[in-house]
Coordinates of N, CA and C in Angstrom, one line a residue:
A1 N -33.5 -33.3 62.4 CA -32.8 -34.4 63.2 C -31.5 -34.2 63.4
R2 N -30.8 -34.5 64.2 CA -29.4 -34.8 64.2 C -28.9 -35.9 64.5
L3 N -27.5 -36.2 64.2 CA -26.8 -37.5 64.6 C -25.6 -37.1 65.4
L4 N -25.3 -37.7 66.4 CA -24.0 -37.7 67.2 C -23.2 -38.7 67.0
S5 N -21.9 -38.6 66.8 CA -21.0 -39.6 66.7 C -19.5 -39.1 66.6
S6 N -18.6 -39.9 67.0 CA -17.4 -39.5 66.8 C -16.7 -40.2 65.5
Q7 N -17.5 -40.6 64.8 CA -17.0 -41.2 63.4 C -16.5 -40.0 62.4
P8 N -15.6 -40.4 61.6 CA -15.0 -39.3 60.6 C -16.2 -39.0 59.7
A9 N -16.2 -37.7 59.0 CA -17.3 -37.1 58.3 C -17.7 -38.2 57.2
D10 N -16.8 -38.9 56.4 CA -17.1 -39.8 55.3 C -18.1 -40.9 55.8
Q11 N -17.7 -41.5 56.9 CA -18.6 -42.5 57.6 C -19.8 -42.1 58.0
L12 N -19.9 -40.8 58.6 CA -21.2 -40.1 59.0 C -22.1 -40.1 57.8
R13 N -21.7 -39.6 56.6 CA -22.4 -39.5 55.4 C -23.0 -40.7 55.0
S14 N -22.1 -41.9 55.1 CA -22.5 -43.2 54.8 C -23.8 -43.5 55.6
V15 N -23.6 -43.4 57.1 CA -24.7 -43.7 58.0 C -25.8 -42.9 57.7
R16 N -25.7 -41.6 57.5 CA -26.9 -40.7 57.3 C -27.7 -41.3 55.9
R17 N -27.1 -41.6 55.0 CA -27.6 -42.3 53.6 C -28.5 -43.6 54.2
R18 N -27.8 -44.5 55.0 CA -28.3 -45.7 55.5 C -29.6 -45.5 56.4
I19 N -29.6 -44.4 57.1 CA -30.7 -44.1 58.0 C -31.9 -43.5 57.3
V20 N -31.4 -42.8 56.3 CA -32.7 -42.3 55.4 C -33.3 -43.4 54.5
R21 N -32.4 -44.3 54.1 CA -32.8 -45.3 53.3 C -33.8 -46.5 54.3
L22 N -33.4 -46.6 55.6 CA -34.2 -47.4 56.5 C -35.5 -46.8 56.9
A23 N -35.4 -45.5 57.1 CA -36.6 -44.8 57.5 C -37.6 -44.7 56.3
T24 N -37.1 -44.7 55.2 CA -38.2 -44.5 54.1 C -38.2 -45.6 53.2
N25 N -37.6 -46.7 53.5 CA -37.5 -47.9 52.6 C -36.6 -47.4 51.3
G26 N -35.8 -46.4 51.5 CA -35.0 -46.1 50.3 C -35.9 -45.0 49.4
N27 N -36.9 -44.6 49.9 CA -37.6 -43.7 49.0 C -37.8 -42.2 49.7
S28 N -36.8 -41.4 49.2 CA -36.8 -40.1 49.9 C -38.2 -39.3 49.5
A29 N -38.8 -39.8 48.5 CA -40.2 -38.9 48.2 C -41.2 -39.5 49.3
E30 N -40.9 -40.6 49.8 CA -41.9 -41.2 50.9 C -41.7 -40.3 52.2
A31 N -40.3 -40.0 52.5 CA -39.9 -39.1 53.6 C -40.7 -37.7 53.5
R32 N -40.6 -37.2 52.2 CA -41.2 -35.8 52.1 C -42.8 -36.0 52.2
R33 N -43.3 -37.1 51.5 CA -44.8 -37.3 51.8 C -45.3 -37.3 53.2
V34 N -44.5 -38.2 54.0 CA -45.1 -38.1 55.3 C -44.9 -36.8 56.0
A35 N -43.8 -36.0 55.8 CA -43.5 -34.7 56.4 C -44.7 -33.9 55.9
L36 N -45.1 -33.8 54.7 CA -46.1 -32.9 54.1 C -47.5 -33.3 54.6
A37 N -47.8 -34.6 54.6 CA -48.9 -35.1 55.1 C -49.1 -34.6 56.6
S38 N -48.1 -34.7 57.5 CA -48.1 -34.2 58.9 C -48.4 -32.7 58.8
W39 N -48.1 -31.9 57.9 CA -48.2 -30.4 57.8 C -49.5 -30.0 57.4
M40 N -50.2 -30.9 56.3 CA -51.1 -30.4 55.8 C -52.3 -30.8 56.5
T41 N -53.1 -29.7 57.2 CA -54.3 -30.3 57.9 C -55.5 -29.1 57.7
A42 N -56.6 -29.5 57.8 CA -57.7 -28.4 57.6 C -57.6 -27.4 58.7
D43 N -57.6 -26.3 58.5 CA -57.4 -25.3 59.7 C -58.6 -25.2 60.6
G44 N -58.4 -25.6 61.9 CA -59.4 -25.6 62.9 C -60.0 -27.0 62.9
D45 N -59.9 -27.9 62.1 CA -60.3 -29.3 62.3 C -59.8 -30.2 63.2
A46 N -60.2 -30.2 64.5 CA -59.5 -31.0 65.5 C -59.1 -32.5 65.0
A47 N -60.0 -33.2 64.5 CA -59.8 -34.5 64.1 C -58.7 -34.7 63.1
A48 N -58.5 -33.6 62.1 CA -57.5 -33.7 61.1 C -56.1 -33.2 61.7
E49 N -56.2 -32.4 62.7 CA -55.0 -31.9 63.5 C -54.5 -33.2 64.5
R50 N -55.4 -33.8 65.0 CA -55.1 -35.0 65.8 C -54.4 -36.1 64.9
A51 N -55.1 -36.3 63.8 CA -54.5 -37.2 62.7 C -53.1 -36.9 62.3
A52 N -53.0 -35.8 61.9 CA -51.6 -35.2 61.4 C -50.4 -35.3 62.5
C53 N -50.9 -35.0 63.9 CA -50.0 -35.1 64.8 C -49.7 -36.7 65.1
G54 N -50.8 -37.5 64.9 CA -50.6 -39.0 65.0 C -49.5 -39.5 64.2
R55 N -49.7 -39.2 62.6 CA -48.8 -39.6 61.7 C -47.5 -39.2 62.0
A56 N -47.1 -38.0 62.5 CA -45.9 -37.5 63.0 C -45.2 -38.4 64.1
L57 N -46.2 -38.5 65.1 CA -45.7 -39.4 66.3 C -45.4 -40.8 65.8
A58 N -46.0 -41.4 64.8 CA -45.8 -42.7 64.3 C -44.3 -42.5 63.5
A59 N -44.1 -41.7 62.9 CA -42.9 -41.5 62.2 C -41.7 -41.5 63.1
A60 N -42.0 -40.7 64.2 CA -40.9 -40.7 65.2 C -40.6 -41.9 66.0
D61 N -41.7 -42.7 66.4 CA -41.6 -44.1 66.8 C -41.0 -44.9 66.0
E62 N -41.2 -44.9 64.7 CA -40.5 -45.8 63.6 C -39.0 -45.4 63.6
A63 N -38.7 -44.0 63.6 CA -37.3 -43.6 63.7 C -36.4 -44.2 64.7
T64 N -37.3 -44.1 65.9 CA -36.6 -44.6 67.2 C -36.4 -46.1 67.2
R65 N -37.4 -46.8 66.6 CA -37.3 -48.3 66.4 C -36.1 -48.6 65.6
R66 N -36.1 -47.8 64.5 CA -34.9 -48.1 63.3 C -33.6 -47.8 64.0
M67 N -33.4 -46.8 64.6 CA -32.2 -46.4 65.2 C -31.7 -47.4 66.1
A68 N -32.7 -48.0 66.9 CA -32.2 -49.0 67.8 C -31.9 -50.2 67.1
A69 N -32.5 -50.7 66.0 CA -31.9 -51.8 65.2 C -30.7 -51.6 64.7
L70 N -30.5 -50.2 64.1 CA -29.1 -49.9 63.5 C -28.1 -49.9 64.5
N71 N -28.3 -49.5 65.6 CA -27.4 -49.4 66.7 C -27.0 -51.0 67.3
E72 N -28.0 -52.0 67.3 CA -27.8 -53.2 67.3 C -27.0 -53.8 66.5
S73 N -26.9 -53.4 65.2 CA -26.1 -54.2 64.2 C -24.7 -53.4 64.3
R74 N -24.7 -52.2 64.6 CA -23.3 -51.6 64.9 C -22.6 -52.1 66.0
A75 N -23.4 -52.4 67.0 CA -22.7 -53.1 68.3 C -21.9 -54.4 67.8
E76 N -22.7 -55.1 67.1 CA -22.2 -56.4 66.5 C -20.8 -56.3 65.8
T77 N -20.5 -55.1 65.3 CA -19.2 -54.8 64.6 C -18.2 -53.9 65.4
G78 N -18.7 -53.7 66.6 CA -17.8 -52.9 67.6 C -17.9 -51.4 67.5
A79 N -18.8 -50.9 66.5 CA -19.0 -49.5 66.3 C -19.7 -48.8 67.4
D80 N -19.4 -47.7 67.5 CA -20.2 -46.7 68.6 C -21.6 -46.7 68.3
P81 N -22.5 -46.6 69.2 CA -23.9 -46.4 69.0 C -24.1 -44.8 68.5
L82 N -25.2 -44.7 67.6 CA -25.5 -43.3 67.3 C -26.7 -42.9 68.1
S83 N -26.8 -41.5 68.2 CA -28.0 -41.0 68.8 C -28.7 -40.0 67.9
F84 N -29.9 -39.7 68.1 CA -30.6 -38.7 67.2 C -31.7 -37.8 68.1
G85 N -32.0 -36.8 67.6 CA -33.0 -36.0 68.2 C -34.3 -35.5 67.4
L86 N -35.5 -35.6 67.9 CA -36.5 -35.1 67.0 C -37.4 -34.1 67.9
G87 N -37.8 -33.1 67.2 CA -38.8 -32.3 68.0 C -39.9 -32.3 67.2
L88 N -41.2 -32.3 68.1 CA -42.5 -32.4 67.6 C -43.2 -31.1 67.9
H89 N -43.9 -30.5 67.0 CA -44.7 -29.2 67.2 C -45.7 -29.0 66.3
F90 N -46.7 -28.2 66.8 CA -48.0 -28.1 65.9 C -48.0 -26.5 65.6
G91 N -48.4 -26.0 64.5 CA -48.5 -24.8 64.2 C -48.5 -24.3 62.7
D92 N -48.8 -23.0 62.5 CA -48.7 -22.6 61.2 C -47.4 -22.4 60.6
V93 N -47.2 -22.8 59.2 CA -45.8 -22.4 58.7 C -46.3 -22.0 57.2
M94 N -45.1 -21.2 56.7 CA -45.0 -20.9 55.3 C -44.3 -21.9 54.5
F95 N -44.8 -22.3 53.2 CA -43.6 -23.2 52.6 C -43.9 -22.9 51.1
G96 N -42.8 -23.2 50.5 CA -42.9 -23.0 49.0 C -41.5 -22.8 48.5
N97 N -41.4 -22.6 47.2 CA -40.0 -22.3 46.5 C -39.7 -20.9 47.0
I98 N -38.4 -20.7 47.3 CA -37.8 -19.5 47.8 C -36.5 -19.3 47.1
G99 N -36.2 -18.1 46.6 CA -35.1 -17.8 45.8 C -35.4 -17.1 44.4
V100 N -34.3 -17.2 43.7 CA -34.5 -16.4 42.3 C -34.4 -17.7 41.3
A101 N -35.0 -17.3 40.1 CA -35.3 -18.4 39.2 C -34.2 -19.5 38.9
E102 N -32.9 -18.9 38.9 CA -31.8 -19.8 38.8 C -31.4 -20.7 40.1
R103 N -32.0 -20.5 41.1 CA -31.6 -21.1 42.2 C -32.9 -21.1 43.3
L104 N -33.8 -21.9 42.8 CA -34.9 -22.1 43.8 C -34.7 -23.2 44.9
S105 N -35.2 -23.0 45.9 CA -35.2 -24.1 46.9 C -36.5 -24.2 47.7
F106 N -37.0 -25.4 47.8 CA -38.2 -25.5 48.5 C -37.8 -25.5 50.2
N107 N -38.6 -24.7 50.7 CA -38.3 -24.4 52.2 C -39.5 -24.3 53.1
V108 N -39.4 -24.5 54.3 CA -40.4 -24.2 55.1 C -40.1 -23.2 56.2
I109 N -40.8 -22.1 56.5 CA -40.2 -21.0 57.2 C -41.4 -20.6 58.3
G110 N -41.0 -20.0 59.1 CA -42.0 -19.3 60.3 C -41.6 -19.8 61.7
R111 N -42.3 -18.9 62.4 CA -42.1 -19.2 63.9 C -42.2 -20.6 64.4
T112 N -43.2 -21.5 63.9 CA -43.3 -22.8 64.4 C -42.1 -23.6 63.7
V113 N -41.4 -23.2 62.6 CA -40.4 -24.0 62.3 C -39.2 -23.6 63.2
N114 N -39.1 -22.4 63.6 CA -38.0 -21.9 64.5 C -38.2 -22.8 65.9
E115 N -39.4 -22.9 66.3 CA -39.5 -23.5 67.6 C -39.3 -24.9 67.6
V116 N -39.7 -25.8 66.6 CA -39.4 -27.2 66.5 C -38.0 -27.5 66.3
C117 N -37.3 -26.4 65.8 CA -35.7 -26.6 65.6 C -35.2 -26.6 67.0
R118 N -35.6 -25.6 67.7 CA -35.2 -25.5 69.0 C -35.6 -26.6 70.1
L119 N -36.7 -27.1 69.9 CA -37.1 -28.3 70.6 C -36.1 -29.4 70.3
E120 N -35.8 -29.6 69.0 CA -34.9 -30.6 68.5 C -33.6 -30.4 69.3
E121 N -33.1 -29.2 69.5 CA -31.9 -28.9 70.2 C -32.0 -29.3 71.7
L122 N -33.0 -29.2 72.4 CA -33.2 -29.7 73.6 C -33.1 -31.1 73.9
T123 N -33.3 -31.8 73.0 CA -32.9 -33.5 73.0 C -31.6 -33.7 73.4
R124 N -30.5 -32.7 73.0 CA -29.3 -33.0 73.6 C -29.0 -32.7 75.0
E125 N -30.0 -32.5 75.8 CA -30.0 -32.3 77.2 C -30.3 -33.5 77.9
G126 N -30.6 -34.6 77.1 CA -30.8 -35.9 77.7 C -32.3 -36.3 78.3
D127 N -33.3 -35.5 77.8 CA -34.6 -35.7 78.2 C -35.3 -36.9 77.4
G128 N -34.4 -37.3 76.3 CA -35.2 -38.2 75.6 C -34.8 -37.8 74.1
P129 N -34.9 -38.7 73.1 CA -34.6 -38.6 71.7 C -35.8 -37.8 71.0
V130 N -37.1 -37.8 71.6 CA -38.2 -37.1 71.0 C -38.7 -36.3 72.1
L131 N -39.0 -35.0 71.8 CA -39.6 -34.0 72.5 C -40.6 -33.5 71.9
A132 N -41.6 -32.7 72.5 CA -42.9 -32.2 71.8 C -43.2 -31.1 72.6
S133 N -43.8 -30.0 72.0 CA -44.5 -28.9 72.5 C -45.9 -29.3 73.2
A134 N -46.2 -28.3 73.8 CA -47.6 -28.5 74.4 C -48.6 -28.5 73.2
A135 N -48.5 -27.6 72.3 CA -49.3 -27.5 71.1 C -49.4 -29.0 70.4
F136 N -48.5 -29.8 70.4 CA -48.4 -31.1 69.6 C -49.0 -32.2 70.8
A137 N -48.4 -32.1 72.0 CA -48.9 -33.0 72.8 C -50.4 -33.0 73.2
D138 N -50.8 -31.9 73.3 CA -52.2 -31.7 73.7 C -53.2 -32.3 72.4
R139 N -52.6 -32.2 71.4 CA -53.6 -32.9 70.2 C -53.6 -34.5 70.4
I140 N -52.6 -35.0 70.8 CA -52.4 -36.5 71.0 C -52.9 -37.1 72.3
D141 N -52.7 -36.4 73.4 CA -52.9 -36.8 74.7 C -52.6 -35.7 75.7
P142 N -53.5 -35.1 76.3 CA -53.3 -34.1 77.3 C -52.6 -34.5 78.5
D143 N -52.5 -35.8 78.6 CA -51.8 -36.5 79.8 C -50.4 -36.7 79.5
W144 N -49.7 -36.3 78.4 CA -48.3 -36.7 78.1 C -47.4 -36.2 79.3
P145 N -46.4 -36.7 79.7 CA -45.6 -36.1 80.8 C -44.8 -34.9 80.3
E146 N -45.0 -33.8 81.2 CA -44.3 -32.4 80.9 C -43.2 -32.4 81.6
I147 N -42.0 -32.2 81.0 CA -40.8 -32.2 81.6 C -40.4 -30.8 82.2
G148 N -41.2 -29.8 81.9 CA -41.0 -28.5 82.4 C -41.1 -27.5 81.2
E149 N -40.9 -26.2 81.6 CA -41.0 -25.1 80.8 C -39.6 -24.9 80.4
R150 N -39.2 -24.6 79.1 CA -37.8 -24.4 78.7 C -37.9 -23.2 77.9
A151 N -36.6 -22.2 78.1 CA -36.3 -21.3 77.4 C -35.7 -21.8 76.2
L152 N -36.2 -21.3 75.0 CA -35.8 -21.6 73.6 C -35.0 -20.6 73.0
R153 N -33.8 -21.0 72.4 CA -32.9 -20.0 72.0 C -33.4 -19.2 70.9
G154 N -33.4 -17.9 71.1 CA -34.1 -17.0 69.9 C -35.6 -16.8 69.9
I155 N -36.2 -17.4 70.8 CA -37.5 -17.4 71.0 C -38.0 -16.6 72.2
G156 N -39.0 -15.8 72.1 CA -39.1 -14.7 73.2 C -39.9 -15.1 74.7
R157 N -40.2 -16.6 74.5 CA -41.1 -16.9 75.7 C -40.8 -18.3 75.9
P158 N -40.6 -18.8 77.1 CA -40.3 -20.3 77.3 C -41.6 -21.0 76.9
I159 N -41.6 -22.5 76.6 CA -42.7 -23.2 76.2 C -42.6 -24.3 77.1
A160 N -43.8 -24.9 77.3 CA -43.9 -26.1 78.1 C -43.5 -27.4 77.0
V161 N -42.6 -28.1 77.6 CA -42.0 -29.2 76.7 C -42.5 -30.6 77.4
H162 N -42.9 -31.6 76.6 CA -43.4 -32.8 76.9 C -42.5 -33.9 76.2
R163 N -42.3 -35.1 76.9 CA -42.0 -36.3 76.4 C -43.0 -37.3 76.1
P164 N -43.0 -38.1 75.0 CA -43.9 -39.2 74.8 C -43.9 -40.1 76.0
P165 N -45.1 -40.5 76.4 CA -45.0 -41.6 77.5 C -44.1 -42.8 77.1
R166 N -43.4 -43.2 78.0 CA -42.5 -44.6 77.7 C -43.3 -45.9 78.3
D167 N -43.2 -46.8 77.4 CA -44.0 -48.0 77.6 C -43.4 -48.9 78.9

């Protein structure tokens, strides 16, 4: 996810910490649990895939709601609103500790990770704060609005991009 603001770096760090606390009720382990639960599905189990995508969509909806609430409180103090972007995608990833014994880092890598990062970048073009690939949208609802095929930086083929339906 990304944050856009004209605020100085120290204020942005403070806002990021607040958003993480708001989104996870102060529990960074909870954020990791939701992300991992959304990743872990039984391979080829359509119901499990749909449920994982549903959890990810629910988290995106909650993030959108909490950002709106945060911006309301910022407006009361005269602060500029913040924006954010989320990409939703479905596919295979590799994850684990990567590095040498003295410096291991938990990472998620693979084509799916690259594609979802590029989807998040597309949110900057104004199509909405949450965008999804067809691989994701089709598991939730095949009638999600498609905003068109987009070429993704560093990805060899364009993909169909969807936006969650608006209420």
